[in-house]
mmCIF file of C-alpha atoms (C1' of nucleotides) in Angstrom:
data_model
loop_
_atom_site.group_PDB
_atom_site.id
_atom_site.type_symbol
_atom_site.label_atom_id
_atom_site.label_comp_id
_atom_site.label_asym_id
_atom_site.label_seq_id
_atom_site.Cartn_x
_atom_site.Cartn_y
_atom_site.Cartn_z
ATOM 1 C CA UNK A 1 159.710 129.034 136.098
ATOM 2 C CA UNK A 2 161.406 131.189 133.344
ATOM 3 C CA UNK A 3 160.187 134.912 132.723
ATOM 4 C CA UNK A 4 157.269 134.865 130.365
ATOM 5 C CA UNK A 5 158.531 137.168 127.570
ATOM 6 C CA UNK A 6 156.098 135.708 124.684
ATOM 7 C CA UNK A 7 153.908 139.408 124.963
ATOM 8 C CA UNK A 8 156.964 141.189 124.624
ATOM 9 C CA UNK A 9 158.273 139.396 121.629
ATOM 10 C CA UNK A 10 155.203 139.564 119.848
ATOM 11 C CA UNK A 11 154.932 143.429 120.274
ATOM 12 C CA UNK A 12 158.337 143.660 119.175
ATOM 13 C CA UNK A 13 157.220 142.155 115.938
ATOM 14 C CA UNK A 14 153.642 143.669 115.760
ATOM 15 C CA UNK A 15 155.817 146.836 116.177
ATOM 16 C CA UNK A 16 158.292 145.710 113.146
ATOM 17 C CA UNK A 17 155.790 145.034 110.965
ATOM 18 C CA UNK A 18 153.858 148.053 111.457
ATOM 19 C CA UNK A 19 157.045 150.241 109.995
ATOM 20 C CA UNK A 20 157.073 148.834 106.395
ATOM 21 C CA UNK A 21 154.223 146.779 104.611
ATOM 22 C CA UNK A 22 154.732 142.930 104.361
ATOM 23 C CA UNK A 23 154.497 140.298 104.024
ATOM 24 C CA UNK A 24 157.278 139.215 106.357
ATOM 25 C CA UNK A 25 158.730 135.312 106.665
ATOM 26 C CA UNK A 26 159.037 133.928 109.979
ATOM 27 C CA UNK A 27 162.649 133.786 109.369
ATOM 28 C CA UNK A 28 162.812 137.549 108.989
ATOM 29 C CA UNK A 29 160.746 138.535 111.782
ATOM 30 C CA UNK A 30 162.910 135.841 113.882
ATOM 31 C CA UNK A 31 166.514 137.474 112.471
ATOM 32 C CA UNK A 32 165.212 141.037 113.692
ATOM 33 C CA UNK A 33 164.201 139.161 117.021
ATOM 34 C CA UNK A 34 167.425 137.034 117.346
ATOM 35 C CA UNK A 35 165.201 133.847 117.932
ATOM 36 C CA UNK A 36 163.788 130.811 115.545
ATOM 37 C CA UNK A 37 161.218 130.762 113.198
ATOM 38 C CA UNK A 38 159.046 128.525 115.335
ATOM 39 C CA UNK A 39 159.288 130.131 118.255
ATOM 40 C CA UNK A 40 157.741 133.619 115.756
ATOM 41 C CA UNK A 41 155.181 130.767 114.417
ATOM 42 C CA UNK A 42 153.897 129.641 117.783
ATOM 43 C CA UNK A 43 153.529 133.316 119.159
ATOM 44 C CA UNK A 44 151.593 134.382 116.025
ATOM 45 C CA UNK A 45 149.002 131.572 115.964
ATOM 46 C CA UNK A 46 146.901 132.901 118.435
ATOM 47 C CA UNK A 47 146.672 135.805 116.765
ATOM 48 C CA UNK A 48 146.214 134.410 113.293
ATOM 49 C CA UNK A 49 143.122 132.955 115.018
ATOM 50 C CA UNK A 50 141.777 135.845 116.000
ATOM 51 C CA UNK A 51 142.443 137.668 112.626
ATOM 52 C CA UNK A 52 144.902 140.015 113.708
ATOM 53 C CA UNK A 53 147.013 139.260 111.434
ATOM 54 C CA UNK A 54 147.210 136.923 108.106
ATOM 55 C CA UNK A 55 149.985 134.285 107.389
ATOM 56 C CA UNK A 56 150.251 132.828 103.689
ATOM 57 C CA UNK A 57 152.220 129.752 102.680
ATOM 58 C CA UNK A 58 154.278 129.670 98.887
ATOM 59 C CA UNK A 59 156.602 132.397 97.970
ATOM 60 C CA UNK A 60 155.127 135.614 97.999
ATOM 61 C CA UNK A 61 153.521 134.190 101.749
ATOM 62 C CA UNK A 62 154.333 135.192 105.362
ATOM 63 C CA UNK A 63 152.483 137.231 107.601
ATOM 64 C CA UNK A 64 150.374 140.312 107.111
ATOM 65 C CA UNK A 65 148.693 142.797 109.858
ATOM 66 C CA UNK A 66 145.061 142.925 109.064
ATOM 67 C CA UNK A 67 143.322 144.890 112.361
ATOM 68 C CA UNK A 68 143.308 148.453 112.683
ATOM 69 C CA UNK A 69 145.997 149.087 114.936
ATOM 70 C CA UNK A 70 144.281 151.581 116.854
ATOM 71 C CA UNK A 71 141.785 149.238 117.829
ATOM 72 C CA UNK A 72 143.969 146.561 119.181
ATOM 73 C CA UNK A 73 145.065 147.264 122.698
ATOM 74 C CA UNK A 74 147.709 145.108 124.581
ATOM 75 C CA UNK A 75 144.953 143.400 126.583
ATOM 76 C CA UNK A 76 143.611 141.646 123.207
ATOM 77 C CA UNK A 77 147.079 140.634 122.443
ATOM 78 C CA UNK A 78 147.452 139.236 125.517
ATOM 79 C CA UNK A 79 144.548 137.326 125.696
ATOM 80 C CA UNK A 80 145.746 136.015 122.156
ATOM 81 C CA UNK A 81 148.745 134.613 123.551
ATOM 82 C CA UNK A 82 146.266 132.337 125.909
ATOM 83 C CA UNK A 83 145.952 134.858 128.525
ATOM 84 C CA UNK A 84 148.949 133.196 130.259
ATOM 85 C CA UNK A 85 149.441 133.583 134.182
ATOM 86 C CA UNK A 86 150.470 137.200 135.501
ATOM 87 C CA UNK A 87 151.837 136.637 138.785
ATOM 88 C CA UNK A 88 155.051 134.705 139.595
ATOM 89 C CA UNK A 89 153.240 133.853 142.637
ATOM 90 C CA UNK A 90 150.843 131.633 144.059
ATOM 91 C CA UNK A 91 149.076 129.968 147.263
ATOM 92 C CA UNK A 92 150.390 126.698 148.169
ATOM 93 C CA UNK A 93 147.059 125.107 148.023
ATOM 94 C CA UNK A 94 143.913 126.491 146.351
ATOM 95 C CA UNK A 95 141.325 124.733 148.010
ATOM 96 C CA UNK A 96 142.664 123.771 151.564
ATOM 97 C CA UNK A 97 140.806 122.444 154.437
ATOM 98 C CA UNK A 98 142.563 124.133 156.890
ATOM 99 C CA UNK A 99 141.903 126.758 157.977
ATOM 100 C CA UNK A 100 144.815 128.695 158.589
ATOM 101 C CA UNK A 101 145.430 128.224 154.947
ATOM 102 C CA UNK A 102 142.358 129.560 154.041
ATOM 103 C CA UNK A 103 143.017 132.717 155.988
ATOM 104 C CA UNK A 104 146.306 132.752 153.930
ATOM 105 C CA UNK A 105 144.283 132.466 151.133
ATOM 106 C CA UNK A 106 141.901 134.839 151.437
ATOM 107 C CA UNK A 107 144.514 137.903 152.310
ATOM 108 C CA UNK A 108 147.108 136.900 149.141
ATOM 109 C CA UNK A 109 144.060 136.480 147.008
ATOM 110 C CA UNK A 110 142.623 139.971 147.664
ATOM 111 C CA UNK A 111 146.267 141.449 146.815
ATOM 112 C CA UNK A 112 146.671 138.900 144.027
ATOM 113 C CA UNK A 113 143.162 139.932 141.877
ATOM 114 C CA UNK A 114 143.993 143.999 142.353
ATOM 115 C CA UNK A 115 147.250 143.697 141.161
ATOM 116 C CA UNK A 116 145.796 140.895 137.724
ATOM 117 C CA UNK A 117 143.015 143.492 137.465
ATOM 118 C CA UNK A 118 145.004 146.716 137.830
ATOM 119 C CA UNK A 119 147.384 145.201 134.914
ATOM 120 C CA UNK A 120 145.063 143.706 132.777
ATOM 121 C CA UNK A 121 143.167 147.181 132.897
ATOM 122 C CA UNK A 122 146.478 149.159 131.917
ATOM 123 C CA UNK A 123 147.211 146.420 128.947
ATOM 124 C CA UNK A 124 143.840 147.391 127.812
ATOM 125 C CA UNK A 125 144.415 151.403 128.038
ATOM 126 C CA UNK A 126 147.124 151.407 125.374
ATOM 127 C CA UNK A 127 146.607 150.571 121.505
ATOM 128 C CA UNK A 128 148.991 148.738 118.193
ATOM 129 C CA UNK A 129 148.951 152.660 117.718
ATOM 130 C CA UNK A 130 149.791 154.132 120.517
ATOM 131 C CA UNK A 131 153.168 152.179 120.354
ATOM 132 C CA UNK A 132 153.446 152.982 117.424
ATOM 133 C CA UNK A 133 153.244 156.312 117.943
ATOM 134 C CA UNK A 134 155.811 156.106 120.805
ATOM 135 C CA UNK A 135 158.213 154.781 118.720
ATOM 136 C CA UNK A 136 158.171 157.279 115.775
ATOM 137 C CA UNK A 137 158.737 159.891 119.054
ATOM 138 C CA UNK A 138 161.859 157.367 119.330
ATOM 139 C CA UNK A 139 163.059 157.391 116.040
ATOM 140 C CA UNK A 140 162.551 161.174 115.228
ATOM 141 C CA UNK A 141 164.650 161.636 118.622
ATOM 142 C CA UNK A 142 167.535 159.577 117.234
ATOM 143 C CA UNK A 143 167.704 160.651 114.211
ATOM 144 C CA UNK A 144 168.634 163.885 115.471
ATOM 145 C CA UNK A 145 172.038 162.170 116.498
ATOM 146 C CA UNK A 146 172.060 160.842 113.160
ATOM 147 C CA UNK A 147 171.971 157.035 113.953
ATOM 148 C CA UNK A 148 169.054 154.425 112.947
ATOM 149 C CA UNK A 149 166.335 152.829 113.834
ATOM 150 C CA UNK A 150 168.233 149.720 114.956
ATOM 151 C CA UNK A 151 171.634 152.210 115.319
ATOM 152 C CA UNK A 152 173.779 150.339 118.239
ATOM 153 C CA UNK B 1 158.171 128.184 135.653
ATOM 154 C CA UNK B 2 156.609 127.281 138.511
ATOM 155 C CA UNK B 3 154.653 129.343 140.680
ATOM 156 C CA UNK B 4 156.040 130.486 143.447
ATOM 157 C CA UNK B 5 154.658 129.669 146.875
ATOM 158 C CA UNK B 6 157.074 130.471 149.316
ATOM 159 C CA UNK B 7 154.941 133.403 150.726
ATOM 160 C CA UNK B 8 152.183 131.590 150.909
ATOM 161 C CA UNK B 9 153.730 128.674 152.649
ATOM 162 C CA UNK B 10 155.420 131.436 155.520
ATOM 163 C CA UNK B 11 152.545 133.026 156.437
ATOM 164 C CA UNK B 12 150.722 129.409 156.740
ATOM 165 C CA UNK B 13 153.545 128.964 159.117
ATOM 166 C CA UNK B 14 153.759 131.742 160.921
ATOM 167 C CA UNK B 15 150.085 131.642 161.679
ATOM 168 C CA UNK B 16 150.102 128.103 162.866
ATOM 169 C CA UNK B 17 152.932 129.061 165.348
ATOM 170 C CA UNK B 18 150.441 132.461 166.254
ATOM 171 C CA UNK B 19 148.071 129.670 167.457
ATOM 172 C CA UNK B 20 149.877 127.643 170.599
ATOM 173 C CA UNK B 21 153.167 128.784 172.593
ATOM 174 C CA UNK B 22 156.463 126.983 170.900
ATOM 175 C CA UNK B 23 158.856 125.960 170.011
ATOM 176 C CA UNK B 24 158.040 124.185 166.841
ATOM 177 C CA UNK B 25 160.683 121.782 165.199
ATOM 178 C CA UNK B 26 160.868 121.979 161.567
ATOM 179 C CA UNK B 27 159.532 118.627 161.255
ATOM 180 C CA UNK B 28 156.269 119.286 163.339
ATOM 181 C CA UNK B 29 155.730 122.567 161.136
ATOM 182 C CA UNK B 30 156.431 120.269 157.932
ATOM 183 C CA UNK B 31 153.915 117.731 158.590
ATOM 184 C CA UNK B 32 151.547 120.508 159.172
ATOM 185 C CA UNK B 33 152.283 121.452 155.862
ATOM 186 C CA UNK B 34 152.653 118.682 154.032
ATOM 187 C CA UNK B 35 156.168 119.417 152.691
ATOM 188 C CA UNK B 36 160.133 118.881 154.062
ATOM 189 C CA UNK B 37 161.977 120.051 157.225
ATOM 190 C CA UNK B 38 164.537 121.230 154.786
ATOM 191 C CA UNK B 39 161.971 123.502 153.235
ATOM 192 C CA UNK B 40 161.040 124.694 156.081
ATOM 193 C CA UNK B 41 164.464 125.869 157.299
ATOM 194 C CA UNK B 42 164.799 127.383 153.849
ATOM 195 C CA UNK B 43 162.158 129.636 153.548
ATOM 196 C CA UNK B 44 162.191 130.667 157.602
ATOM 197 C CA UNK B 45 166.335 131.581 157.377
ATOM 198 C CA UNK B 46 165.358 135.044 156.022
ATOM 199 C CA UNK B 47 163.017 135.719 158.798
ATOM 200 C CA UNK B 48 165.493 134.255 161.366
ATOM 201 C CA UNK B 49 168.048 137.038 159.978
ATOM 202 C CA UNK B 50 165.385 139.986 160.225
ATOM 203 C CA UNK B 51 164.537 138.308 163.698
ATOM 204 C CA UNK B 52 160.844 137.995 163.221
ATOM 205 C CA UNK B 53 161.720 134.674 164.723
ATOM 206 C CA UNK B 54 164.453 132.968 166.721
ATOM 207 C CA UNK B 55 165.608 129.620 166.153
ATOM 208 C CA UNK B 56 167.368 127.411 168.955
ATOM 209 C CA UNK B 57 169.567 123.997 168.279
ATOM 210 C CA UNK B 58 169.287 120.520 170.430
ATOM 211 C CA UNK B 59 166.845 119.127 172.648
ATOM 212 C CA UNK B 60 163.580 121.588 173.172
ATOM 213 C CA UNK B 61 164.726 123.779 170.260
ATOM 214 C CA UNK B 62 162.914 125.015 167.452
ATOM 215 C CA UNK B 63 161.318 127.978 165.906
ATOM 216 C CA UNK B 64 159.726 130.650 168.262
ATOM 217 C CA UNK B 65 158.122 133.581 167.067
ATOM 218 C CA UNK B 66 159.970 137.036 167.928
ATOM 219 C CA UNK B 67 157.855 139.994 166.815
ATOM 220 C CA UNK B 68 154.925 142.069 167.251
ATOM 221 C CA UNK B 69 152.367 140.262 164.780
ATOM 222 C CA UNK B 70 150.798 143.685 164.917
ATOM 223 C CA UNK B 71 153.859 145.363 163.838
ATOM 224 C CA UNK B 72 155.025 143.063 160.674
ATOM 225 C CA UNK B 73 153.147 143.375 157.263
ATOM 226 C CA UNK B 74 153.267 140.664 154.488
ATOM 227 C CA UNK B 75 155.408 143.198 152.809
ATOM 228 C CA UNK B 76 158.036 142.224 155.527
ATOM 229 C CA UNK B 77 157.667 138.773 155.359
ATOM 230 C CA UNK B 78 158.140 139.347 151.478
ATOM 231 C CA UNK B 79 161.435 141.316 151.807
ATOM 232 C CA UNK B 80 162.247 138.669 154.405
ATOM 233 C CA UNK B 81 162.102 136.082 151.731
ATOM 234 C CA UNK B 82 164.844 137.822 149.580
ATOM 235 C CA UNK B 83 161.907 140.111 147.149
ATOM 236 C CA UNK B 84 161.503 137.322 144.767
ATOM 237 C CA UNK B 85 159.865 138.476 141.249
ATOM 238 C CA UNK B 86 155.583 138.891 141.871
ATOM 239 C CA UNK B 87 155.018 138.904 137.814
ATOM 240 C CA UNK B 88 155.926 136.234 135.539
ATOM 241 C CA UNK B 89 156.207 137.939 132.636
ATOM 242 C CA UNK B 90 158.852 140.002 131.884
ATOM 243 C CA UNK B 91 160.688 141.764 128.843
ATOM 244 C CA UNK B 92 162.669 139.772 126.221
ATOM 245 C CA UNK B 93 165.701 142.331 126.571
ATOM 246 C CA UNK B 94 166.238 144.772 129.452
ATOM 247 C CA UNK B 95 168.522 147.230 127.520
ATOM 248 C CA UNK B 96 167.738 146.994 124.084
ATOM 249 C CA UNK B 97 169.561 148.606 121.230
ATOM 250 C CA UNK B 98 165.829 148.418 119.178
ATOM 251 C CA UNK B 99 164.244 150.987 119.007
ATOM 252 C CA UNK B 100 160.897 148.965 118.537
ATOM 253 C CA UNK B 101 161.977 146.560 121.356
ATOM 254 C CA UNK B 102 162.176 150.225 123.476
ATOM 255 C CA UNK B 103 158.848 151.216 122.418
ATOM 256 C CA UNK B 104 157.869 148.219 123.699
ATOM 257 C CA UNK B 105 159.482 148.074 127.044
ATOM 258 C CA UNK B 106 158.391 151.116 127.710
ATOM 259 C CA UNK B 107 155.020 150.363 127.373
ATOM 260 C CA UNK B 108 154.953 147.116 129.127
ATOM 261 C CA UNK B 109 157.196 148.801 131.980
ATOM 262 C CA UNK B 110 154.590 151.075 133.023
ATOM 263 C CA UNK B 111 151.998 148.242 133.593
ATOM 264 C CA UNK B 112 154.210 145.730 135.483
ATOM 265 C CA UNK B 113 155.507 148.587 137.569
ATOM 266 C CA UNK B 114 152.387 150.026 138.768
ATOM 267 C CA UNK B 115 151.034 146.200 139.324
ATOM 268 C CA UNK B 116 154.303 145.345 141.591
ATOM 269 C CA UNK B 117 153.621 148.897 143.281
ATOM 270 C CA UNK B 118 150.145 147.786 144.147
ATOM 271 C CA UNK B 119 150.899 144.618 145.087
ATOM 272 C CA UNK B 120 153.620 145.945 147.424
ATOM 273 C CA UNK B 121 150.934 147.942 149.011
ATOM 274 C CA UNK B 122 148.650 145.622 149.350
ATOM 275 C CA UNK B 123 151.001 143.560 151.570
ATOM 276 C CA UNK B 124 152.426 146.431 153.194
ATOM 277 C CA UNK B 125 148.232 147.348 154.641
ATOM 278 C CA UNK B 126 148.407 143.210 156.104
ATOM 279 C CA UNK B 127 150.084 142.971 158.983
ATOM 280 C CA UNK B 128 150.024 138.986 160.929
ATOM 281 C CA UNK B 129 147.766 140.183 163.727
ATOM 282 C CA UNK B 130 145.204 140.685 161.159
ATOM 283 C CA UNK B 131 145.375 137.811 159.634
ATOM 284 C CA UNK B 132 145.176 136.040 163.011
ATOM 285 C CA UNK B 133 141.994 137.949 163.818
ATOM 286 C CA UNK B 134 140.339 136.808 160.202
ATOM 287 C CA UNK B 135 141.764 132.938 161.177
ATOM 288 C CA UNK B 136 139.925 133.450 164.565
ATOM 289 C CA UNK B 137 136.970 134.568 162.476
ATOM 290 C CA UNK B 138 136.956 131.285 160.491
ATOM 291 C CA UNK B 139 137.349 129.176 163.647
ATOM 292 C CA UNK B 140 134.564 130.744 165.133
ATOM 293 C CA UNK B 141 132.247 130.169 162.421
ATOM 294 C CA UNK B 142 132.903 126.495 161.794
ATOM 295 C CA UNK B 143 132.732 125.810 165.450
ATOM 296 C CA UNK B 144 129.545 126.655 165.192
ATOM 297 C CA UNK B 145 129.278 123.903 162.849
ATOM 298 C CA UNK B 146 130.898 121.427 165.195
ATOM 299 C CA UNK B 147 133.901 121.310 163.446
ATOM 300 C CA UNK B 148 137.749 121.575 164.528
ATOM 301 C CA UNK B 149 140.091 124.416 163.033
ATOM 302 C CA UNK B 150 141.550 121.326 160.999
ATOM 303 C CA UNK B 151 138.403 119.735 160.133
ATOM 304 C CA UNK B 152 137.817 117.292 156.789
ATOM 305 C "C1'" DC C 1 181.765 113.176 178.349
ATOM 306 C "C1'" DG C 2 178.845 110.936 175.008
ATOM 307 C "C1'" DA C 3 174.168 110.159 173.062
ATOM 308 C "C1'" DT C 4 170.424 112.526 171.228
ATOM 309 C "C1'" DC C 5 167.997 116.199 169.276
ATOM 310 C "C1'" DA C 6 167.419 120.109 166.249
ATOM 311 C "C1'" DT C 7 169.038 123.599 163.220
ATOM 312 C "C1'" DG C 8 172.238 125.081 159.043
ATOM 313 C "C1'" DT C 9 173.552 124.131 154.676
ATOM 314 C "C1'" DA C 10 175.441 122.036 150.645
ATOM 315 C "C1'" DA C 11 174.489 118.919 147.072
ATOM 316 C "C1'" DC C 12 171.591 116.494 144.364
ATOM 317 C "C1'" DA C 13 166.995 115.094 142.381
ATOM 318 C "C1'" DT C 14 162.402 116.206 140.547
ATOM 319 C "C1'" DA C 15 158.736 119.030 138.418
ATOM 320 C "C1'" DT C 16 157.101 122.566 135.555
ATOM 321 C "C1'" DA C 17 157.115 125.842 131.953
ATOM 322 C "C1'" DA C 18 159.294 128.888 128.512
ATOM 323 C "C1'" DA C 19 162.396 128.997 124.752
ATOM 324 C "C1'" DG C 20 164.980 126.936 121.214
ATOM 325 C "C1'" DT C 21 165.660 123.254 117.673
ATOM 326 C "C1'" DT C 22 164.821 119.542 114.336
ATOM 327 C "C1'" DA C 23 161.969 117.184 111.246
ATOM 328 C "C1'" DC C 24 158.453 116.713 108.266
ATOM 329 C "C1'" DA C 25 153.674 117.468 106.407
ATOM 330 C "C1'" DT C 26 150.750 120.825 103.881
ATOM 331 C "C1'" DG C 27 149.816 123.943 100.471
ATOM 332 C "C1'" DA C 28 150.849 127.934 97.247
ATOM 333 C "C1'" DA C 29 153.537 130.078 93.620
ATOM 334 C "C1'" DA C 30 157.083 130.019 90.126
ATOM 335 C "C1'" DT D 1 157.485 119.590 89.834
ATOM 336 C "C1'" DT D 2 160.527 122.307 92.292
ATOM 337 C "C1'" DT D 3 160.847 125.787 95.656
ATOM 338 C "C1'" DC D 4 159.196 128.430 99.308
ATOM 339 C "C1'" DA D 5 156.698 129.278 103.494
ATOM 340 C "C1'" DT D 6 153.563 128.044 107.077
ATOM 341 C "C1'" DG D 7 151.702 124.341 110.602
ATOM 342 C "C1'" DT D 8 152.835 121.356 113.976
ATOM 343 C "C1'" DA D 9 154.668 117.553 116.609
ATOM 344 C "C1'" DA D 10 158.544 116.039 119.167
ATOM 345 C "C1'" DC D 11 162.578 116.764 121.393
ATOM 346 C "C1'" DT D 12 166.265 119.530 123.818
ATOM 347 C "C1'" DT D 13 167.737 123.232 126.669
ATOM 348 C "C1'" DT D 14 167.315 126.443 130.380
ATOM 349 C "C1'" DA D 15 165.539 128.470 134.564
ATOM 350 C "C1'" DT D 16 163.429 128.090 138.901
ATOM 351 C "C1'" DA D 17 160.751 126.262 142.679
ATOM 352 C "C1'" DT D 18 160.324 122.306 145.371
ATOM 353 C "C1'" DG D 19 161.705 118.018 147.464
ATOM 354 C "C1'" DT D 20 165.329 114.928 149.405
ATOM 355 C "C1'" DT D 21 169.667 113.160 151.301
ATOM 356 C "C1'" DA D 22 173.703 113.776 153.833
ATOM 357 C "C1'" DC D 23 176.352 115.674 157.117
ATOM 358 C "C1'" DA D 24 178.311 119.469 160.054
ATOM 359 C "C1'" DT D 25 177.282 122.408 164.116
ATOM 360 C "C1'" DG D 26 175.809 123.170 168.479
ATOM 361 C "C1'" DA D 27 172.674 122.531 172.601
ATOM 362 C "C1'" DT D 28 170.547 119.557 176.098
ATOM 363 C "C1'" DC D 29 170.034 115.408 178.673
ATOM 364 C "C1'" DG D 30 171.699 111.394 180.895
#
DNA sequence: CGATCATGTAACATATAAAGTTACATGAAA
DNA sequence: TTTCATGTAACTTTATATGTTACATGATCG
C-alpha cells in the first residue's frame, strides 16, 4: 500500500489556518498544500463531524477552526481521520488454526500493540498549540535570515 | 496499501522447518502455507544471503536451516527481509520548504521514530528458539486435548 | 549423457488502499 | 437567479504486496 500521509496533510492545514483567521476555501487550503480540493474536503469531514472545525457553503463560506487548540492533541485528530491502521505490517492470518502460526502470532502481536500504544500515547502528548508554538520558534528563526514563512 | 506480511509469513516458515530435519522444497513449505513456491523463494532469498539458511538445487534439495535459532532475533529476520517500512503512515513531504509542513514533520517525526525504535527492540529481545519453546508450549497444551499441532 | 527435480529470477497479473480528478447536487450569499 | 462553496459519488492513477507463469541454472539419478 501507499504511505498514509492524510494526518500529515491535515496538520499542515490545521497549522495554516491557525496563522490568520478564515474562513479558508478548499481551493486555498489545497493551493498551499499542492493537492485538490476534494482530497482537503475528504480529510476535513471527519473533523467537521466532530466540531473541530466549521465549513460554510455560499460566498463568504469555507472552513473555520472552532476547538481550542490547546485542547486538541494529535491523537483526536487522528482518530478523526478514522483512526486508520498504524503499522505497515501485519500477520498473515489473524485467526489460524495452526499452531505454529499462532506462536507467530502471539510474538508479532506483543511487539505490534507496544509500538500502536507507544504512538498513539505520543500523538496524544502534543496539542493544535503546541505546533503551533513550534512553528512561531520556526518562523522567528527565519526571519532572522530575512526570508518568509513559505521563503524557498 | 496492503499490509505487509512477509515477516509474518518467514517466521511461520522458519518454525515449521524448526519442527522435523529437512530439506523442505518450496512447494512443501507453500502448501503449508497456503501461498506460491515463488513466494516462498522470494521472501527466503534474503535469509539465504545472510545464511540463516542454505538452499540446495536438484533431486533432495531444498531449504535447510543454517543458524543457531538461539542466536537470531526477529530483528534479523527483519533486516534479512531488506527493512521494509513497519508504519504506514508517513509525511506528505520529507524536505519541505513550509515552514508549517516543518512544524509538522517535526512533530510527527518524533512519534514514528520512537514507535520504529520500539518495535526494533521488541524484535531484537525474540530470538527463534523462543518462539520454538512458546510453539512447544501450545503443542503441549492441545495435546492434552487430543488434538494434533495442525488440528481443525 | 539425458531425464528429472529444485532453486533463481524475470515478467506479468491481481488485490488493496491512498491520492487525485471529474461531475454534479445542495445550499447560501450577492 | 446567478455565483460561490461545500458534499459526495464515481472514476482514474499510483504504489506496493501478493500471486502466477515461464524459463534458465544447476544438481542428482538412472
Amino acid at each position: 500500500m501507499k504511505r498514509d500521509s492524510r494526518l500529515s496533510g491535515v496538520l499542515h492545514v490545521l497549522l495554516h489556518m491557525a496563522q490568520q483567521p478564515g474562513p479558508f476555501t478548499s481551493e486555498t487550503l489545497a493551493r498551499a498544500m499542492a493537492t485538490n480540493p476534494v482530497v482537503i474536503r475528504r480529510i476535513m469531514a471527519g473533523l467537521r463531524d466532530l466540531g473541530y472545525v466549521g465549513s460554510e457553503k455560499g460566498h463568504g463560506g469555507g472552513w473555520t477552526l472552532a476547538c481550542d487548540l490547546s485542547k486538541v492533541t494529535l491523537r483526536d485528530v487522528y482518530a478523526a481521520l478514522g483512526s486508520p491502521s498504524l503499522l505497515a505490517m501485519g500477520n498473515r492470518t489473524e485467526a489460524p488454526g495452526c499452531l505454529v502460526e499462532q506462536a507467530v502470532n502471539a510474538a508479532l502481536d506483543q511487539a505490534f500493540g507496544d509500538a500502536q500504544a507507544l504512538l498513539l500515547s505520543r500523538f496524544g502528548e502534543v496539542t493544535l498549540a503546541m505546533l503551533g508554538d513550534d512553528l512561531r520558534k520556526r518562523v522567528g528563526s527565519r526571519k532572522l535570515q530575512g526570508m518568509s514563512a513559505h521563503g524557498a
